[in-house]
Tab-separated table of C-alpha atoms in Angstrom:
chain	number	residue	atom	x	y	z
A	1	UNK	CA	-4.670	53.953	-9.439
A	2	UNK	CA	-6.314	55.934	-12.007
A	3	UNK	CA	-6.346	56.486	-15.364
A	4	UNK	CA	-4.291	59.022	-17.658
A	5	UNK	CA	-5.085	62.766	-15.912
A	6	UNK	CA	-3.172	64.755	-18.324
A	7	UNK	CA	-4.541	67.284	-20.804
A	8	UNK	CA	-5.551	65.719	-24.052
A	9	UNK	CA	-8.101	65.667	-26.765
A	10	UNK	CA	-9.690	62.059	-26.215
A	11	UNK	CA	-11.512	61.134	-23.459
A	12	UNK	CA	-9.182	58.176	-22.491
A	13	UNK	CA	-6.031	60.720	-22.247
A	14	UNK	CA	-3.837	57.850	-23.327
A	15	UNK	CA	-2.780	60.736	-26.161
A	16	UNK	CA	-1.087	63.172	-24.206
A	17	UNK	CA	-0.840	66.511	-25.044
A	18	UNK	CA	0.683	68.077	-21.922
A	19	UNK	CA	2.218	66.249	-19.407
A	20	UNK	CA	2.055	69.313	-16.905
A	21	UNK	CA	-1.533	70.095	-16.902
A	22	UNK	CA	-4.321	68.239	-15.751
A	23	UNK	CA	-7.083	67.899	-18.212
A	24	UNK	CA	-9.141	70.934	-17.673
A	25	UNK	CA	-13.001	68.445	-18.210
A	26	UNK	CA	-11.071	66.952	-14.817
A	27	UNK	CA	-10.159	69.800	-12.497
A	28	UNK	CA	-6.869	71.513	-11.470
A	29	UNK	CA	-3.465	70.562	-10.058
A	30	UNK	CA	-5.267	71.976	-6.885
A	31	UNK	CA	-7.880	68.874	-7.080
A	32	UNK	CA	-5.701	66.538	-7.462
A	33	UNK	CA	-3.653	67.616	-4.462
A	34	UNK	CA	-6.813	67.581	-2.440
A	35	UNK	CA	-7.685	64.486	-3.573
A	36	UNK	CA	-3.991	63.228	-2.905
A	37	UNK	CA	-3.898	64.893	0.679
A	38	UNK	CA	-8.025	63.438	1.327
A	39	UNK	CA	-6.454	60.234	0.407
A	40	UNK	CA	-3.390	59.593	2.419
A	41	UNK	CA	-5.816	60.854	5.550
A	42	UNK	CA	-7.427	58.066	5.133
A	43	UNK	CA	-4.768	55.608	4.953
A	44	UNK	CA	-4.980	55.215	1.234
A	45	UNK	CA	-2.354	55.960	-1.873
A	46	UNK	CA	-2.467	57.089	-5.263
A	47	UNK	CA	-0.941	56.088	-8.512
A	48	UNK	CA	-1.457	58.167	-12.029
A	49	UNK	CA	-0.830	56.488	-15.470
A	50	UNK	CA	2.666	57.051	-17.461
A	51	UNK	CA	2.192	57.571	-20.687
A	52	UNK	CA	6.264	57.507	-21.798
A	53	UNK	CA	5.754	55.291	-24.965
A	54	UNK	CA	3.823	57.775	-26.983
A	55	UNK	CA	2.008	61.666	-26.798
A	56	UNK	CA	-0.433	63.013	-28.681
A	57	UNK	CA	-0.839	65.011	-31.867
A	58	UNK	CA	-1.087	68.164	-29.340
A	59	UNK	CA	2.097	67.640	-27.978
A	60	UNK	CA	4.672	70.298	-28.301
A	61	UNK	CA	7.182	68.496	-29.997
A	62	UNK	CA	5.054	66.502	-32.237
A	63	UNK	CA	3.718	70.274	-33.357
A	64	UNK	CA	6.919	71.421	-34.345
A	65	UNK	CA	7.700	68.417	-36.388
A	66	UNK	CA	4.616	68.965	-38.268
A	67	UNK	CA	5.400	72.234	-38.799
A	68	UNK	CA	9.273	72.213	-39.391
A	69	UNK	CA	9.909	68.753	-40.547
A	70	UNK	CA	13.671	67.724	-40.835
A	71	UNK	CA	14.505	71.300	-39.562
A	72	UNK	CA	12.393	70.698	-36.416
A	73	UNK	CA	15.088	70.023	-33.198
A	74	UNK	CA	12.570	67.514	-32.141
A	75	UNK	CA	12.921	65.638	-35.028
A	76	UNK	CA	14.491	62.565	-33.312
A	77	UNK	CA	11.955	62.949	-30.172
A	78	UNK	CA	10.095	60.187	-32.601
A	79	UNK	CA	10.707	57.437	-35.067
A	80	UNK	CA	10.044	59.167	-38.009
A	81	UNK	CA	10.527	57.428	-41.720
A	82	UNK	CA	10.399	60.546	-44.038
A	83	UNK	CA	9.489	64.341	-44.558
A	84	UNK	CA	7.072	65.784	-44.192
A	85	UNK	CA	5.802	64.196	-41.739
A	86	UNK	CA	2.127	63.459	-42.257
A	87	UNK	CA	-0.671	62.482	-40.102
A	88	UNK	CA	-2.689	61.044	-43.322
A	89	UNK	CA	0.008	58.463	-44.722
A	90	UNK	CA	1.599	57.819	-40.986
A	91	UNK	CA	4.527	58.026	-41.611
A	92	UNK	CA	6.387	57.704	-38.345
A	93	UNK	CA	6.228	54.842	-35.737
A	94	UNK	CA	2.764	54.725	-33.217
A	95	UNK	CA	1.203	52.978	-30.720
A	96	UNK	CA	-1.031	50.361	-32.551
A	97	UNK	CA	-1.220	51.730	-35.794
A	98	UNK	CA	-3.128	54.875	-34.094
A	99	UNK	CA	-1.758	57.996	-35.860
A	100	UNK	CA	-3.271	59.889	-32.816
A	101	UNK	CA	-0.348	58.582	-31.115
A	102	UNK	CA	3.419	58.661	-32.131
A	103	UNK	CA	5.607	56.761	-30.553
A	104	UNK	CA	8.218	58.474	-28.432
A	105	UNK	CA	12.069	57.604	-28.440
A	106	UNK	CA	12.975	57.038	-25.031
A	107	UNK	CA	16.632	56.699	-25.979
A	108	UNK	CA	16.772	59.824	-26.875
A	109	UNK	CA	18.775	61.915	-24.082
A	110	UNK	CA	16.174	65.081	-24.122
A	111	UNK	CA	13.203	62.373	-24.121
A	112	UNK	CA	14.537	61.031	-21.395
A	113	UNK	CA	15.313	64.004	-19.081
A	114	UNK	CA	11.711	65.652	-19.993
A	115	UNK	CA	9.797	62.147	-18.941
A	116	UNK	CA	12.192	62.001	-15.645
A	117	UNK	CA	11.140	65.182	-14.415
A	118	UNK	CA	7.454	64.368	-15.395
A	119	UNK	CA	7.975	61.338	-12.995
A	120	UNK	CA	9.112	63.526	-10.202
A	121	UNK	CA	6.809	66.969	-11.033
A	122	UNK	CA	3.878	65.509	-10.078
A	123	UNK	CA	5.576	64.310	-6.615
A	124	UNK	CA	6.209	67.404	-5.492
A	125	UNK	CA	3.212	69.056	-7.288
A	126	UNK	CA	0.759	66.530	-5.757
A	127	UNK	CA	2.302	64.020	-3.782
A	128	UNK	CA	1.294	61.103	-5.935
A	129	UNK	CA	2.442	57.632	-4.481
A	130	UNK	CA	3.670	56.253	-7.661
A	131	UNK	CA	3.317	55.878	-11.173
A	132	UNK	CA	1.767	52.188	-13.233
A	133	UNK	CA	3.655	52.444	-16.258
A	134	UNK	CA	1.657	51.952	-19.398
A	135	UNK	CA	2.889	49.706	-22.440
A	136	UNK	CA	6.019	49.410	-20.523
A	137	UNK	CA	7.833	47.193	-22.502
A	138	UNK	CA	7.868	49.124	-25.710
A	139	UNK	CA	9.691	51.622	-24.194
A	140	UNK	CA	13.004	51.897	-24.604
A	141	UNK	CA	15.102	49.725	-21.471
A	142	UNK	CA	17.150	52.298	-21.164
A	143	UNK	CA	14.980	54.619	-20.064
A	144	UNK	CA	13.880	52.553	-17.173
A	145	UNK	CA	16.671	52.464	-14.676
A	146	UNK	CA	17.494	56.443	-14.356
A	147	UNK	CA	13.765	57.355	-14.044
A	148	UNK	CA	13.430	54.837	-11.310
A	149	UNK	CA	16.396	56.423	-9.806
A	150	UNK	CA	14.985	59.817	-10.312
A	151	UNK	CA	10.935	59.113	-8.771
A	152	UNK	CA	12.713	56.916	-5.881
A	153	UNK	CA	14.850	59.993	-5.093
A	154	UNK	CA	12.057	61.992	-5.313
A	155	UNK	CA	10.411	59.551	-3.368
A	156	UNK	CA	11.664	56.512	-1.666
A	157	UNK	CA	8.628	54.673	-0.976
A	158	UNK	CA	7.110	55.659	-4.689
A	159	UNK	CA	5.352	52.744	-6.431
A	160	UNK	CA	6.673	51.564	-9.986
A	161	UNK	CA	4.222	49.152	-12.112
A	162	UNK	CA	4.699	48.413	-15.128
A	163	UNK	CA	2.135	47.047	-17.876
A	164	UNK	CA	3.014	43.903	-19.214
A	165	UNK	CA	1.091	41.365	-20.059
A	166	UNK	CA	3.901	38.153	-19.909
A	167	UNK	CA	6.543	36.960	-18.519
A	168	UNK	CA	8.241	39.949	-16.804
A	169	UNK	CA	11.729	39.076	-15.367
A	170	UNK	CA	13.622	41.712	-17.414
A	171	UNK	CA	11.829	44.114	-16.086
A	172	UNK	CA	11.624	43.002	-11.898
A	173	UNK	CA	15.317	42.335	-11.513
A	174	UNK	CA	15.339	45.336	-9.395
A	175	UNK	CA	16.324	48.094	-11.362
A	176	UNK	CA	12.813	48.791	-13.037
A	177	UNK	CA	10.159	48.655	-11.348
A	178	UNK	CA	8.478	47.252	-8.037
A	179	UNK	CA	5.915	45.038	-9.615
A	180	UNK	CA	3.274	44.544	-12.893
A	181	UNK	CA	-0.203	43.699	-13.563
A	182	UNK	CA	-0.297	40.167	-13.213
A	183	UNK	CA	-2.253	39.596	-16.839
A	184	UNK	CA	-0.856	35.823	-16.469
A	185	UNK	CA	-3.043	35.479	-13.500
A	186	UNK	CA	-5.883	36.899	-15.064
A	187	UNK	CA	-5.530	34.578	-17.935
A	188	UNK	CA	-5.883	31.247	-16.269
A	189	UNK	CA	-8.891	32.875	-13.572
A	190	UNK	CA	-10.901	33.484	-17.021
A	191	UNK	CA	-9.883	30.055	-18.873
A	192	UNK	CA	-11.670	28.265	-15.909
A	193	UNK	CA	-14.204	30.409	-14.143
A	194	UNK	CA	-15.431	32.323	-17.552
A	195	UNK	CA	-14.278	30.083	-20.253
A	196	UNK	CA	-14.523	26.618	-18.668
A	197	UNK	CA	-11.753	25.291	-21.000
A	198	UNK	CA	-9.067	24.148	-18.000
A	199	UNK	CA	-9.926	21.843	-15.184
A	200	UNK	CA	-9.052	22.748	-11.533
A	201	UNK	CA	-5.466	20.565	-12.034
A	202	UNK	CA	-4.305	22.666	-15.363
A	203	UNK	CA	-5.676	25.698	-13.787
A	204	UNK	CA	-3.462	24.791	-10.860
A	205	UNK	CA	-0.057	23.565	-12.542
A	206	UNK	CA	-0.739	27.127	-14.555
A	207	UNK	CA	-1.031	28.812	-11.133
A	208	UNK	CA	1.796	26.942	-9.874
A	209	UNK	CA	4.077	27.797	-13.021
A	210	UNK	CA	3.326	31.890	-12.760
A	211	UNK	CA	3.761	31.514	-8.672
A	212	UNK	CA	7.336	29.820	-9.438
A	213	UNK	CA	8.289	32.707	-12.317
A	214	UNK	CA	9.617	34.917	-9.627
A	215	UNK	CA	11.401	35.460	-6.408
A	216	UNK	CA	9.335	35.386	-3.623
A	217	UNK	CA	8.964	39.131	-2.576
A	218	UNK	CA	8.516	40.509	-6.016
A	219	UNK	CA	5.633	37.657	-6.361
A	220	UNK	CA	3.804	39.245	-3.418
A	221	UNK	CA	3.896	42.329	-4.772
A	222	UNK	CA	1.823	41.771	-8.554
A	223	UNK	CA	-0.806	43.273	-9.467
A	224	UNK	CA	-3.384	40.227	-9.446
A	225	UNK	CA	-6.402	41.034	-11.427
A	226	UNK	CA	-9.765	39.627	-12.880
A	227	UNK	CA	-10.407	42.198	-15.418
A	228	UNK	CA	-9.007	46.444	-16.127
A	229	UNK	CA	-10.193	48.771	-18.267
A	230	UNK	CA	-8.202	47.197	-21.357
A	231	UNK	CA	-10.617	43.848	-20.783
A	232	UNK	CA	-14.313	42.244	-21.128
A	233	UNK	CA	-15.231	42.942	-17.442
A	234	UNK	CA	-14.982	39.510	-15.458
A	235	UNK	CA	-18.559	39.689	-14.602
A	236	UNK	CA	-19.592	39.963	-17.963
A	237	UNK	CA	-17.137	37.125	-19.565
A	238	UNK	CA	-18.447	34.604	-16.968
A	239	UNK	CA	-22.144	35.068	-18.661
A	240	UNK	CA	-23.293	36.764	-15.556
A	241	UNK	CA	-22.688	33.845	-13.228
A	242	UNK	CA	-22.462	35.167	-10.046
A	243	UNK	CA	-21.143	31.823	-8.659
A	244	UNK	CA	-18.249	31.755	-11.059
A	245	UNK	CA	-17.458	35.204	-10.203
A	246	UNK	CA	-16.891	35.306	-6.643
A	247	UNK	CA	-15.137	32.190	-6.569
A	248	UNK	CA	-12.300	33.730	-9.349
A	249	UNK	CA	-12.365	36.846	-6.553
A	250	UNK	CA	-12.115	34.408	-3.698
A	251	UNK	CA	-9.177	32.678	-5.649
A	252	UNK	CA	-7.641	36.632	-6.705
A	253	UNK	CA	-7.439	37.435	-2.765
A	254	UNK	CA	-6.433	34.104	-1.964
A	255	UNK	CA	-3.463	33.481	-4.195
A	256	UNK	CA	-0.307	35.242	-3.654
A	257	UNK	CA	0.092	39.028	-4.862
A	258	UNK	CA	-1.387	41.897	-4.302
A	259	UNK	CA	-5.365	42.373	-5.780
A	260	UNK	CA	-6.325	45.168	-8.117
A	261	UNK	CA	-10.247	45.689	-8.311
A	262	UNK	CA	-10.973	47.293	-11.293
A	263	UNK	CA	-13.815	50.048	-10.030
A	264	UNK	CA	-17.145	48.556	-9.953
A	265	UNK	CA	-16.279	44.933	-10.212
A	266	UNK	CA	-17.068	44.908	-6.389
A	267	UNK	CA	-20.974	46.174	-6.972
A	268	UNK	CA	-21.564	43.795	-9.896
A	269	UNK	CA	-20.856	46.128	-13.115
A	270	UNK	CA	-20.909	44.764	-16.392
A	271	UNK	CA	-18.838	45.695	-19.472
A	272	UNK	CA	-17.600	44.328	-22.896
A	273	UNK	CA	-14.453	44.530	-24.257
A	274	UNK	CA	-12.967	47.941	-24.710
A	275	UNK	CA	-14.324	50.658	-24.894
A	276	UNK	CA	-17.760	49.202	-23.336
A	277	UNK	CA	-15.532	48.168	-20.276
A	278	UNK	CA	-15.405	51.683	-19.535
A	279	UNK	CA	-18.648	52.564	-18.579
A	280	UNK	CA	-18.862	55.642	-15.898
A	281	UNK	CA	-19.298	53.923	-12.226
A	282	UNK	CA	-22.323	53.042	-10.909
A	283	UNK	CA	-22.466	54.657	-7.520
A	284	UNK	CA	-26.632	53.802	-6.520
A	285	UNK	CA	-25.517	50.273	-6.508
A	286	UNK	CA	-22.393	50.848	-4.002
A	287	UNK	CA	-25.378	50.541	-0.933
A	288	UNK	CA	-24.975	48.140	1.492
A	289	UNK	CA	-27.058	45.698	0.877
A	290	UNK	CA	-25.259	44.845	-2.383
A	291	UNK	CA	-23.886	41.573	-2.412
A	292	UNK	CA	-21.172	41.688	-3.852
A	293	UNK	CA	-19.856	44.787	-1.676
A	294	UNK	CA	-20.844	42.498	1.008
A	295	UNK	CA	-18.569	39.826	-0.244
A	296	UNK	CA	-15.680	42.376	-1.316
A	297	UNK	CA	-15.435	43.580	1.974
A	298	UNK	CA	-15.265	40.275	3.562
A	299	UNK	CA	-12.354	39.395	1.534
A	300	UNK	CA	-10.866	42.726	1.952
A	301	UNK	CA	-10.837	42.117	5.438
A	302	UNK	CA	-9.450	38.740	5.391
A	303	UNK	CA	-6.354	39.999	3.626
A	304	UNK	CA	-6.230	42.404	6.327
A	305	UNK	CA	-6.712	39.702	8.854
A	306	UNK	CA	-4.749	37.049	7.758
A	307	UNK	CA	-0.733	37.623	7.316
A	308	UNK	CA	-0.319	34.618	5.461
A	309	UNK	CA	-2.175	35.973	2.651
A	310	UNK	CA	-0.143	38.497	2.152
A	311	UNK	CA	3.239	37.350	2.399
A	312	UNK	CA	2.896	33.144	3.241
A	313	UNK	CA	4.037	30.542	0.912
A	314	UNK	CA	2.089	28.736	-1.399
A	315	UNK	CA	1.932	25.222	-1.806
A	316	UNK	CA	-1.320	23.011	-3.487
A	317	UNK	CA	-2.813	20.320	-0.901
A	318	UNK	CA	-5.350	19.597	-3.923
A	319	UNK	CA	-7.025	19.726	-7.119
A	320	UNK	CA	-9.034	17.110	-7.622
A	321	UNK	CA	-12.953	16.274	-7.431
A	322	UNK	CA	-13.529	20.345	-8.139
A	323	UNK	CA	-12.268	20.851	-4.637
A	324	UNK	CA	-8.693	23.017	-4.835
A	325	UNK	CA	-7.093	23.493	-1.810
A	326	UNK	CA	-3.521	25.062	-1.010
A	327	UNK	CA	-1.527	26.133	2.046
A	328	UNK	CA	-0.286	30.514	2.607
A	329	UNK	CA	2.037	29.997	5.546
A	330	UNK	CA	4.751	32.186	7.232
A	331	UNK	CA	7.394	30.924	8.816
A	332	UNK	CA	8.888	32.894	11.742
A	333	UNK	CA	11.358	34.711	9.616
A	334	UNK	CA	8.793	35.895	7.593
A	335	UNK	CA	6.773	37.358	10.433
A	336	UNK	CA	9.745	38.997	11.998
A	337	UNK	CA	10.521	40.317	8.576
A	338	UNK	CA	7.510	41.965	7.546
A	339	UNK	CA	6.725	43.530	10.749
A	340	UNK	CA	3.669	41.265	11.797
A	341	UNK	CA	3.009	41.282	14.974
A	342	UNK	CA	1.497	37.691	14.985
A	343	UNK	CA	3.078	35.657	17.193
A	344	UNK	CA	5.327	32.367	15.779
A	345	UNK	CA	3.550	30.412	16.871
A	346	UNK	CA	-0.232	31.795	16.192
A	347	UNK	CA	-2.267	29.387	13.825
A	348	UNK	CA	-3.250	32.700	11.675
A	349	UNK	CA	0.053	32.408	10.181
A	350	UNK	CA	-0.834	29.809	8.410
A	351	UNK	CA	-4.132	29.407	5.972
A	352	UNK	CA	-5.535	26.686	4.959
A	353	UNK	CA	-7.822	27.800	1.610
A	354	UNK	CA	-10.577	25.813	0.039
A	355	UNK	CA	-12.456	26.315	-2.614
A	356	UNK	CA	-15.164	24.207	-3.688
A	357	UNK	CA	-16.247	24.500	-7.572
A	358	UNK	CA	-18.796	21.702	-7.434
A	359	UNK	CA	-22.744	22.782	-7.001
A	360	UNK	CA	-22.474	20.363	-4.008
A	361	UNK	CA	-21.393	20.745	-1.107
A	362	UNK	CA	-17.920	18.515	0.091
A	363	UNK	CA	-16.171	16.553	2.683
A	364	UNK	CA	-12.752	16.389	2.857
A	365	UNK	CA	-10.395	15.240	5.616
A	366	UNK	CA	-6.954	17.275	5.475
A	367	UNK	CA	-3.897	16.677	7.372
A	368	UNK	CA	-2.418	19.446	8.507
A	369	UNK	CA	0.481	21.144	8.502
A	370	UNK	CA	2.922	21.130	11.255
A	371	UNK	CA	2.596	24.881	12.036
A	372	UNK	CA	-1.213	24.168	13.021
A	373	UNK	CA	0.230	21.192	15.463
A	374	UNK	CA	-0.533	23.374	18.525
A	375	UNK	CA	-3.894	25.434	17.811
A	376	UNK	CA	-6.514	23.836	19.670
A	377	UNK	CA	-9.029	24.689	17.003
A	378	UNK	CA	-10.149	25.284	13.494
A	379	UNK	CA	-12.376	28.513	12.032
A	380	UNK	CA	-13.358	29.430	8.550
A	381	UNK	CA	-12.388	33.332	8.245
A	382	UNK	CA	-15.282	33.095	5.755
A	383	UNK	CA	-17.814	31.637	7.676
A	384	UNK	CA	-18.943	29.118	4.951
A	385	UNK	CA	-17.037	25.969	5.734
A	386	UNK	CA	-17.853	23.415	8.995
A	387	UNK	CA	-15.403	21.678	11.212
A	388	UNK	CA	-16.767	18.344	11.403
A	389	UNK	CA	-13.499	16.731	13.135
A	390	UNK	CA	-10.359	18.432	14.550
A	391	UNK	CA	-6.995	16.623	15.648
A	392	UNK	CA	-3.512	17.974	15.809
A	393	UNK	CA	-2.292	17.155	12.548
A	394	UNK	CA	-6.076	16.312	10.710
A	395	UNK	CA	-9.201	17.900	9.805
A	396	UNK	CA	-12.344	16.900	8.303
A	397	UNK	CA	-14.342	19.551	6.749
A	398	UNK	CA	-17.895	19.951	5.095
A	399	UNK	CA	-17.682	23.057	2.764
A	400	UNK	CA	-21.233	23.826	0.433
A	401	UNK	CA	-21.079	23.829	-3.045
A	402	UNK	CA	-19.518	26.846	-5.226
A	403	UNK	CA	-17.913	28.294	-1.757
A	404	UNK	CA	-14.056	29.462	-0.822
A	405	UNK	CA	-13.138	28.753	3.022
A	406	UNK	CA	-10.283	29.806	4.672
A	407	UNK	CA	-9.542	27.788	7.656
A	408	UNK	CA	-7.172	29.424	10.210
A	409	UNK	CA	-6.631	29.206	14.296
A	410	UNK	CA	-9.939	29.036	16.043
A	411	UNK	CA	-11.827	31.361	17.850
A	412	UNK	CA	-11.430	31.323	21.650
């Protein structure tokens, strides 16, 4: 997913000034469909930035109401509140007070036609996967439904997130979009890891309450994220506590939904709030001997691994003592359903996850559930936590201080 593309006078591109050109400081339509084909050849997608709430002062309608005022036939393209319209006294509605940005009106039939075929141009221009909607809830609703209808046509398998930082049922009944960045998430990873202002139970009956907000598949599908380029980088908030951080990412790959790593949070890059979260990417440090690549990558491929993270249930086994622990598990119908090719009765569809917070280490004995009543044995995907004792329904485990463990069938 990447950040506005779009010709504009600001280096952020959030104020758009044409929605058919890529910024020329960028490259071409040509680059991006190179970088869209080089992309899908290696398995990958990729998702530009709507901008449908507001343009820039370059825009083409937004000129001619400066120029023509009342007279202009793009006069109610905006929410204007007198003539003429002026730039100085702002007076016309904008995106947080910026002048550099008047707000669009959606509801306005033209709007909405030009902003459809935006959606589906740069489908067919560069095969783009999708679109994250930005400010998507000051848009007008209406809006919503016919250009998901128009990208999905366009595109069936086209991604729609949306940008909203609460409680988003309105919007993920179906008819919007396909999922959001999960700010709630991000809020309760930061009051405990960063802040240290919840204990591991509130943190958990908060997790438990945002798991619970929606149905099941749409759950899966949020954005779950420590920090984007609208935040204090994660790294940064915790005071540089490289403990604190990896066990928040640990959690974020753990807990249903799908992750978002904002680039550069997997090599260790710091960053304020905006704009200092936006430093350029620091590409000597993505070597392999960073450790927190190494560590990235090992969760990476335990989401790749492990089913049950993707898709499984969640259900808290505990919060007390700093040790959380909590159950992913598929049932058989959930296998068949998403295509897994784990068999129903596997262990790996079912993950037990621990995560210690204390500096020491732990043991814990865990009974189990009864979809691990036939493995033979345990393993820790993450090679952290020891299997002291191991009977069909019970477990005793030793797991070190400030480490995640995520127990699973054993290793033959």
């Amino acid at each position: 997913y990447m950040t506005p593309v779009f010709r504009s006078g600001s280096a952020h591109r959030y104020d758009t000034d044409d929605y058919f050109e890529i910024d020329p400081m960028l490259g071409t339509k040509q680059d991006l469909r190179a970088l869209s084909d080089s992309l899908h050849a290696a398995g990958m997608k990729l998702v530009l930035d709507a901008v449908f709430n507001h343009c820039g002062p370059g825009f083409f309608a937004f000129r001619d109401v400066l120029e023509k005022g009342a007279s202009s036939r793009y006069a109610d393209w905006f929410h204007l509140e007198g003539f003429p319209v002026d730039m100085q006294k702002r007076n016309y509605a904008t995106f947080a007070f910026a002048p550099n940005m008047p707000k669009l009106n959606a509801a306005n039939p033209e709007v909405a036609a030009y902003f459809r075929e935006v959606g589906r141009f740069w489908i067919r221009e560069a095969d783009i996967d999708g679109w994250r909607i930005d400010v998507a809830n000051e848009v007008d609703p209406s809006f919503w439904p016919d250009f998901r209808k128009a990208v999905k046509a366009e595109k069936p398998e086209a991604l729609l997130i949306g940008e909203i930082w609460g409680d988003s049922h309105f919007w993920l009944r179906g008819d919007m979009f396909d999922s959001v960045m999960h700010y709630p998430f991000m809020f309760q990873a930061k009051d405990h890891f960063a802040g240290k202002c919840t204990t591991l139970t509130e943190m958990d009956h908060r997790l438990n309450r945002i798991a619970a907000l929606y149905p099941h598949p749409v759950r899966d599908a949020l954005w779950t994220m420590l920090d984007s380029h609208d935040t204090e980088r994660f790294y940064t908030a915790t005071g540089q506590d490289v403990e604190a951080t990896r066990m928040a990412a640990f959690l974020q790959f753990a807990f249903p939904g799908s992750p978002m790593v904002y680039y550069g949070a997997e090599i260790g890059m710091q960053g304020g709030p905006d704009p200092d979260c936006r430093r350029c990417m620091e590409w000597g440090r993505a070597t392999d001997d960073n450790s927190f690549l190494q560590y990235y990558r090992k969760l990476g491929a335990a989401r790749s691994a492990l089913p049950a993270l993707k898709t499984g249930s969640f259900r808290t086994v505990s919060s007390d003592d700093g040790l959380y622990a909590f159950l992913r598990e598929m049932t058989p119908t959930d296998a068949t359903e998403t295509g897994s090719d784990v068999p129903q009765e596997a262990g790996d569809r079912t993950v037990l996850v621990l995560l210690n917070t204390n500096v020491e280490e732990r043991v814990r004995t865990f009974d189990l559930p009864a979809s691990m009543r036939n493995i033979t044995s345990l393993h820790d995907f993450m090679e952290q936590a020891e299997i002291l004792h191991h009977a069909p329904l019970r477990a005793t485990v030793r797991i070190p201080g400030k480490t995640g463990a995520l127990l699973t069938a054993g290793k033959e």
